[in-house]
mmCIF file of C-alpha atoms in Angstrom:
data_model
loop_
_atom_site.group_PDB
_atom_site.id
_atom_site.type_symbol
_atom_site.label_atom_id
_atom_site.label_comp_id
_atom_site.label_asym_id
_atom_site.label_seq_id
_atom_site.Cartn_x
_atom_site.Cartn_y
_atom_site.Cartn_z
ATOM 1 C CA MET A 1 0.000 0.000 0.000
ATOM 2 C CA GLN A 2 2.901 2.336 -0.704
ATOM 3 C CA ASP A 3 0.842 4.644 -2.913
ATOM 4 C CA VAL A 4 -2.185 4.836 -0.593
ATOM 5 C CA SER A 5 -2.647 8.116 1.277
ATOM 6 C CA PHE A 6 -3.910 8.192 4.871
ATOM 7 C CA LEU A 7 -5.421 10.829 7.141
ATOM 8 C CA ILE A 8 -5.083 10.234 10.917
ATOM 9 C CA VAL A 9 -7.441 12.312 13.057
ATOM 10 C CA ASP A 10 -6.962 12.342 16.842
ATOM 11 C CA ASP A 11 -6.533 15.073 19.440
ATOM 12 C CA CYS A 12 -3.785 13.011 21.113
ATOM 13 C CA GLN A 13 -0.399 13.387 19.441
ATOM 14 C CA LEU A 14 0.812 10.084 20.935
ATOM 15 C CA VAL A 15 -2.033 8.198 19.212
ATOM 16 C CA ARG A 16 -1.352 9.991 15.926
ATOM 17 C CA ASN A 17 2.302 8.982 16.125
ATOM 18 C CA LEU A 18 1.468 5.360 16.972
ATOM 19 C CA VAL A 19 -0.942 5.043 14.043
ATOM 20 C CA ARG A 20 1.536 6.748 11.704
ATOM 21 C CA ASN A 21 4.297 4.336 12.750
ATOM 22 C CA THR A 22 2.028 1.345 12.101
ATOM 23 C CA ILE A 23 1.163 2.616 8.622
ATOM 24 C CA GLU A 24 4.750 3.421 7.696
ATOM 25 C CA ASN A 25 6.358 0.297 9.181
ATOM 26 C CA ARG A 26 3.739 -2.354 8.357
ATOM 27 C CA LEU A 27 2.147 -1.003 5.175
ATOM 28 C CA GLY A 28 5.048 0.920 3.683
ATOM 29 C CA SER A 29 3.138 4.131 3.019
ATOM 30 C CA GLU A 30 4.750 7.510 3.547
ATOM 31 C CA ASN A 31 1.688 9.464 2.383
ATOM 32 C CA VAL A 32 0.362 10.114 5.890
ATOM 33 C CA TYR A 33 -1.398 13.310 6.955
ATOM 34 C CA THR A 34 -2.619 14.166 10.451
ATOM 35 C CA ALA A 35 -5.235 16.412 12.043
ATOM 36 C CA ALA A 36 -6.061 17.167 15.678
ATOM 37 C CA ASP A 37 -9.857 17.309 15.262
ATOM 38 C CA GLY A 38 -12.647 16.784 12.751
ATOM 39 C CA LYS A 39 -12.804 20.411 11.644
ATOM 40 C CA GLU A 40 -9.121 20.460 10.679
ATOM 41 C CA ALA A 41 -9.521 17.038 9.046
ATOM 42 C CA PHE A 42 -12.485 18.089 6.884
ATOM 43 C CA GLU A 43 -10.593 21.117 5.602
ATOM 44 C CA LEU A 44 -7.645 18.892 4.728
ATOM 45 C CA LEU A 45 -9.933 16.340 3.006
ATOM 46 C CA ASN A 46 -11.235 19.054 0.697
ATOM 47 C CA ALA A 47 -7.695 20.257 -0.078
ATOM 48 C CA ARG A 48 -5.909 16.930 -0.659
ATOM 49 C CA LYS A 49 -6.602 13.487 -2.098
ATOM 50 C CA ILE A 50 -6.994 11.070 0.823
ATOM 51 C CA ASP A 51 -7.597 7.348 0.273
ATOM 52 C CA ILE A 52 -8.305 6.182 3.859
ATOM 53 C CA ILE A 53 -9.484 8.096 6.937
ATOM 54 C CA ILE A 54 -8.646 6.860 10.459
ATOM 55 C CA ALA A 55 -10.362 9.007 13.085
ATOM 56 C CA ASP A 56 -11.006 9.023 16.807
ATOM 57 C CA TRP A 57 -14.601 9.430 17.993
ATOM 58 C CA GLN A 58 -14.093 11.783 20.955
ATOM 59 C CA MET A 59 -12.419 15.048 19.863
ATOM 60 C CA PRO A 60 -12.976 18.787 20.431
ATOM 61 C CA ASN A 61 -14.436 21.170 17.822
ATOM 62 C CA MET A 62 -15.791 18.335 15.656
ATOM 63 C CA ASP A 63 -15.867 14.725 16.827
ATOM 64 C CA GLY A 64 -15.364 11.624 14.706
ATOM 65 C CA ASP A 65 -19.080 10.881 14.365
ATOM 66 C CA GLU A 66 -19.802 14.317 12.888
ATOM 67 C CA LEU A 67 -16.786 13.989 10.597
ATOM 68 C CA LEU A 68 -18.072 10.595 9.402
ATOM 69 C CA ARG A 69 -21.514 12.036 8.627
ATOM 70 C CA ARG A 70 -20.018 14.939 6.675
ATOM 71 C CA VAL A 71 -17.785 12.598 4.702
ATOM 72 C CA ARG A 72 -20.693 10.316 3.756
ATOM 73 C CA LYS A 73 -22.800 13.325 2.655
ATOM 74 C CA SER A 74 -20.029 14.671 0.418
ATOM 75 C CA ASP A 75 -20.168 13.667 -3.267
ATOM 76 C CA LYS A 76 -16.392 13.901 -3.404
ATOM 77 C CA LEU A 77 -15.641 11.925 -0.224
ATOM 78 C CA LYS A 78 -18.570 9.548 0.342
ATOM 79 C CA ALA A 79 -16.798 6.428 -0.976
ATOM 80 C CA THR A 80 -13.633 6.986 1.102
ATOM 81 C CA PRO A 81 -12.954 4.142 3.597
ATOM 82 C CA PHE A 82 -13.456 5.459 7.143
ATOM 83 C CA ILE A 83 -12.053 3.639 10.202
ATOM 84 C CA MET A 84 -13.349 4.797 13.574
ATOM 85 C CA MET A 85 -11.088 4.481 16.635
ATOM 86 C CA SER A 86 -12.842 4.668 19.979
ATOM 87 C CA SER A 87 -12.871 3.596 23.608
ATOM 88 C CA LEU A 88 -16.695 3.626 23.346
ATOM 89 C CA GLY A 89 -17.565 -0.014 22.824
ATOM 90 C CA ASP A 90 -21.237 -0.134 23.812
ATOM 91 C CA LYS A 91 -23.771 -1.297 21.227
ATOM 92 C CA GLU A 92 -25.366 2.135 20.842
ATOM 93 C CA HIS A 93 -22.133 3.787 19.692
ATOM 94 C CA VAL A 94 -21.119 0.892 17.444
ATOM 95 C CA LEU A 95 -24.577 0.788 15.851
ATOM 96 C CA ALA A 96 -24.577 4.567 15.339
ATOM 97 C CA ALA A 97 -21.228 4.349 13.538
ATOM 98 C CA ILE A 98 -22.503 1.513 11.334
ATOM 99 C CA GLN A 99 -25.676 3.396 10.477
ATOM 100 C CA ASN A 100 -23.617 6.450 9.522
ATOM 101 C CA GLY A 101 -21.506 4.379 7.125
ATOM 102 C CA VAL A 102 -18.314 3.491 8.994
ATOM 103 C CA SER A 103 -16.059 0.987 7.226
ATOM 104 C CA GLN A 104 -14.412 -0.473 10.349
ATOM 105 C CA TYR A 105 -14.727 0.156 14.097
ATOM 106 C CA VAL A 106 -11.558 -0.364 16.149
ATOM 107 C CA MET A 107 -11.658 -0.377 19.947
ATOM 108 C CA LYS A 108 -8.912 1.419 21.902
ATOM 109 C CA PRO A 109 -6.428 0.249 22.959
ATOM 110 C CA PHE A 110 -5.635 -1.815 19.860
ATOM 111 C CA SER A 111 -2.607 -3.663 18.553
ATOM 112 C CA ALA A 112 -0.724 -2.855 15.371
ATOM 113 C CA GLU A 113 -2.044 -6.150 13.940
ATOM 114 C CA LYS A 114 -5.655 -5.157 14.652
ATOM 115 C CA LEU A 115 -5.251 -1.774 13.006
ATOM 116 C CA GLU A 116 -3.513 -3.247 9.975
ATOM 117 C CA ASP A 117 -6.317 -5.802 9.584
ATOM 118 C CA ALA A 118 -8.956 -3.030 9.712
ATOM 119 C CA ILE A 119 -7.062 -1.012 7.088
ATOM 120 C CA GLN A 120 -6.705 -3.996 4.743
ATOM 121 C CA LYS A 121 -10.409 -4.910 5.044
ATOM 122 C CA SER A 122 -11.507 -1.320 4.410
ATOM 123 C CA TRP A 123 -9.239 -0.930 1.402
ATOM 124 C CA ASN A 124 -10.175 -4.283 -0.144
ATOM 125 C CA SER A 125 -13.893 -3.601 0.287
ATOM 126 C CA ALA A 126 -13.573 -0.170 -1.312
ATOM 127 C CA ASN A 127 -11.739 -1.615 -4.313
ATOM 128 C CA ARG A 128 -14.433 -4.234 -4.886
ATOM 129 C CA ARG A 129 -17.125 -1.574 -5.099
ATOM 130 C CA GLY A 130 -15.934 -0.537 -8.553
ATOM 131 C CA ALA A 131 -17.668 -3.519 -10.161
ATOM 132 C CA VAL A 132 -20.512 -2.617 -12.517
ATOM 133 C CA ARG A 133 -23.863 -3.444 -10.930
ATOM 134 C CA LEU A 134 -27.296 -3.927 -12.453
ATOM 135 C CA SER A 135 -30.257 -1.982 -11.132
ATOM 136 C CA SER A 136 -33.881 -1.389 -12.274
ATOM 137 C CA LEU A 137 -34.288 -5.095 -11.647
ATOM 138 C CA PRO A 138 -37.293 -7.341 -11.967
ATOM 139 C CA GLU A 139 -38.577 -8.456 -8.581
ATOM 140 C CA HIS A 140 -35.821 -10.263 -6.672
ATOM 141 C CA ARG A 141 -36.276 -11.474 -3.114
ATOM 142 C CA VAL A 142 -33.388 -12.378 -0.858
ATOM 143 C CA ARG A 143 -33.352 -14.306 2.419
ATOM 144 C CA ILE A 144 -30.377 -14.121 4.768
ATOM 145 C CA GLN A 145 -29.900 -17.020 7.171
ATOM 146 C CA THR A 146 -28.818 -15.947 10.673
ATOM 147 C CA ASN A 147 -28.320 -18.284 13.616
ATOM 148 C CA ASN A 148 -32.015 -18.164 14.500
ATOM 149 C CA ARG A 149 -34.049 -17.352 11.385
ATOM 150 C CA LYS A 150 -34.200 -16.158 7.808
ATOM 151 C CA ILE A 151 -34.501 -12.407 7.276
ATOM 152 C CA ALA A 152 -36.215 -11.401 4.022
ATOM 153 C CA GLY A 153 -35.354 -8.406 1.870
ATOM 154 C CA THR A 154 -35.212 -7.115 -1.709
ATOM 155 C CA VAL A 155 -32.250 -6.714 -4.059
ATOM 156 C CA LYS A 156 -31.465 -3.124 -5.137
ATOM 157 C CA ASN A 157 -28.488 -3.912 -7.382
ATOM 158 C CA ILE A 158 -26.201 -6.843 -8.079
ATOM 159 C CA SER A 159 -22.874 -7.704 -9.715
ATOM 160 C CA HIS A 160 -20.451 -10.636 -9.899
ATOM 161 C CA THR A 161 -18.833 -9.467 -6.642
ATOM 162 C CA GLY A 162 -21.879 -8.768 -4.494
ATOM 163 C CA MET A 163 -25.211 -7.031 -4.097
ATOM 164 C CA LEU A 164 -27.029 -4.267 -2.260
ATOM 165 C CA VAL A 165 -30.151 -5.389 -0.388
ATOM 166 C CA GLU A 166 -32.845 -3.533 1.523
ATOM 167 C CA LEU A 167 -34.409 -5.160 4.586
ATOM 168 C CA THR A 168 -35.771 -4.633 8.068
ATOM 169 C CA TYR A 169 -32.895 -4.089 10.482
ATOM 170 C CA SER A 170 -32.188 -6.876 12.990
ATOM 171 C CA ARG A 171 -29.564 -7.080 15.733
ATOM 172 C CA GLU A 172 -28.798 -10.556 14.347
ATOM 173 C CA LEU A 173 -27.102 -8.944 11.346
ATOM 174 C CA HIS A 174 -23.421 -8.193 11.839
ATOM 175 C CA LEU A 175 -20.727 -6.796 9.578
ATOM 176 C CA PHE A 176 -18.044 -9.208 8.358
ATOM 177 C CA ASN A 177 -19.947 -12.370 9.361
ATOM 178 C CA ASN A 178 -20.364 -14.994 6.645
ATOM 179 C CA TYR A 179 -24.055 -15.705 5.933
ATOM 180 C CA GLY A 180 -25.891 -18.197 3.769
ATOM 181 C CA ILE A 181 -28.226 -16.436 1.330
ATOM 182 C CA GLU A 182 -31.144 -17.507 -0.870
ATOM 183 C CA LEU A 183 -31.932 -15.414 -3.948
ATOM 184 C CA ASP A 184 -35.410 -15.709 -5.520
ATOM 185 C CA ILE A 185 -35.907 -14.319 -9.034
ATOM 186 C CA PHE A 186 -39.505 -14.063 -10.239
ATOM 187 C CA ASP A 187 -40.318 -14.820 -13.887
ATOM 188 C CA LEU A 188 -36.898 -13.946 -15.291
ATOM 189 C CA ASN A 189 -37.214 -13.291 -19.017
ATOM 190 C CA HIS A 190 -40.615 -15.085 -18.950
ATOM 191 C CA GLU A 191 -38.847 -18.351 -18.179
ATOM 192 C CA GLY A 192 -40.390 -18.859 -14.749
ATOM 193 C CA ASN A 193 -38.903 -18.394 -11.299
ATOM 194 C CA MET A 194 -35.295 -19.187 -10.392
ATOM 195 C CA LEU A 195 -33.916 -19.983 -6.927
ATOM 196 C CA ILE A 196 -30.171 -19.474 -6.450
ATOM 197 C CA GLU A 197 -28.816 -20.971 -3.218
ATOM 198 C CA PRO A 198 -26.773 -21.342 -1.185
ATOM 199 C CA ILE A 199 -24.953 -18.085 -1.866
ATOM 200 C CA TYR A 200 -22.381 -17.194 0.782
ATOM 201 C CA GLY A 201 -21.671 -13.548 1.438
ATOM 202 C CA ILE A 202 -20.202 -11.099 3.951
ATOM 203 C CA PRO A 203 -21.927 -7.794 4.857
ATOM 204 C CA VAL A 204 -19.370 -5.011 4.421
ATOM 205 C CA ARG A 205 -21.697 -2.025 4.749
ATOM 206 C CA LEU A 206 -24.844 -1.374 6.789
ATOM 207 C CA ILE A 207 -26.712 1.921 6.461
ATOM 208 C CA ALA A 208 -29.965 2.989 8.171
ATOM 209 C CA LEU A 209 -32.683 4.501 5.968
ATOM 210 C CA ASP A 210 -35.118 7.249 6.908
ATOM 211 C CA THR A 211 -38.646 5.819 7.252
ATOM 212 C CA SER A 212 -41.925 7.444 8.178
ATOM 213 C CA GLY A 213 -43.102 4.466 10.261
ATOM 214 C CA GLY A 214 -41.594 2.877 13.324
ATOM 215 C CA THR A 215 -39.912 0.004 11.441
ATOM 216 C CA LYS A 216 -36.118 0.225 11.165
ATOM 217 C CA VAL A 217 -35.101 -0.313 7.545
ATOM 218 C CA CYS A 218 -31.516 -0.604 6.354
ATOM 219 C CA GLN A 219 -29.476 -1.179 3.233
ATOM 220 C CA MET A 220 -26.764 -3.810 3.421
ATOM 221 C CA GLY A 221 -23.852 -4.153 1.018
ATOM 222 C CA ILE A 222 -22.908 -7.835 0.712
ATOM 223 C CA ARG A 223 -19.684 -9.133 -0.809
ATOM 224 C CA PHE A 224 -19.993 -12.640 -2.254
ATOM 225 C CA SER A 225 -17.595 -15.281 -0.891
ATOM 226 C CA ARG A 226 -16.884 -16.587 -4.401
ATOM 227 C CA ASP A 227 -14.445 -19.264 -3.271
ATOM 228 C CA MET A 228 -17.250 -20.901 -1.226
ATOM 229 C CA LEU A 229 -19.819 -20.976 -4.052
ATOM 230 C CA HIS A 230 -20.690 -24.207 -5.845
ATOM 231 C CA GLU A 231 -20.155 -24.155 -9.608
ATOM 232 C CA THR A 232 -23.907 -24.512 -10.167
ATOM 233 C CA VAL A 233 -24.526 -21.384 -8.077
ATOM 234 C CA LYS A 234 -21.840 -19.460 -9.983
ATOM 235 C CA SER A 235 -23.413 -20.530 -13.291
ATOM 236 C CA LYS A 236 -26.850 -19.325 -12.191
ATOM 237 C CA LEU A 237 -25.450 -15.980 -11.046
ATOM 238 C CA ASP A 238 -23.605 -15.582 -14.351
ATOM 239 C CA TYR A 239 -26.804 -16.399 -16.267
ATOM 240 C CA LEU A 240 -28.795 -13.921 -14.162
ATOM 241 C CA LEU A 241 -26.332 -11.084 -14.810
ATOM 242 C CA LYS A 242 -26.094 -11.911 -18.514
ATOM 243 C CA THR A 243 -29.882 -11.944 -18.865
ATOM 244 C CA LEU A 244 -30.320 -8.686 -16.950
ATOM 245 C CA GLY A 245 -27.705 -7.030 -19.139
ATOM 246 C CA GLU A 246 -29.454 -8.167 -22.323
ATOM 247 C CA ASN A 247 -32.729 -6.751 -20.973
ATOM 248 C CA ASP A 248 -31.182 -3.252 -20.823
ATOM 249 C CA SER A 249 -31.239 -2.874 -17.044
ATOM 250 C CA ASP A 250 -29.562 0.312 -15.902
ATOM 251 C CA LEU A 251 -25.829 -0.007 -15.290
ATOM 252 C CA ILE A 252 -24.630 1.802 -12.194
ATOM 253 C CA GLN A 253 -21.519 1.921 -10.061
ATOM 254 C CA ASP A 254 -21.755 0.761 -6.455
ATOM 255 C CA ASN A 255 -20.746 3.535 -4.050
#
């Protein structure tokens, strides 16, 4: 990751130095910028090209949560991997960070290995999002198998590397767990219904949606675990994508 640029945001200089040393010594990057709070960081983000943001939650002037929300609302910055560092490990804070679009959540104190792992996962996930995805789909239903039940949702877009689904939020859904998935396609190309399963995938993004009712709805970005898929499943996915492409579905980029 020598050519990857990093921004470290923390009001503690010792933490900034520790994170910088990990990046330089373990990842080989010398493109490391630092900021003491979210306000300084956001100004720097608009002035320079930054590939990965690593920010503390609790800071003066602008905290990490506000910085995360501003980044995700920015057309220029919204796809930038964002790693949150925090000593706040309760479910409410972790869930809030996930809903606001955090890429990884790292608890303080953390080891160099833990931070490196979070950086690699964030960077790899961001790179996979460049795959062309198909939207304006016919009706596709998806069911995600948790430990206790199947949670139903709908597919918003799909590619060879993964899909974006919309579903009712459940505390049984966790980022970076591997889930079994069933994909139901209704009357594809007037050939009848198709069931594709088991598909194995890992949620890499979980975002809350604004709803008028009391039901919590979320969008979940799922990366397919291609090495775990049976050849029959891969063939069905390939056929689905080929058919959707021939039917002039809209091509979009995942973001």
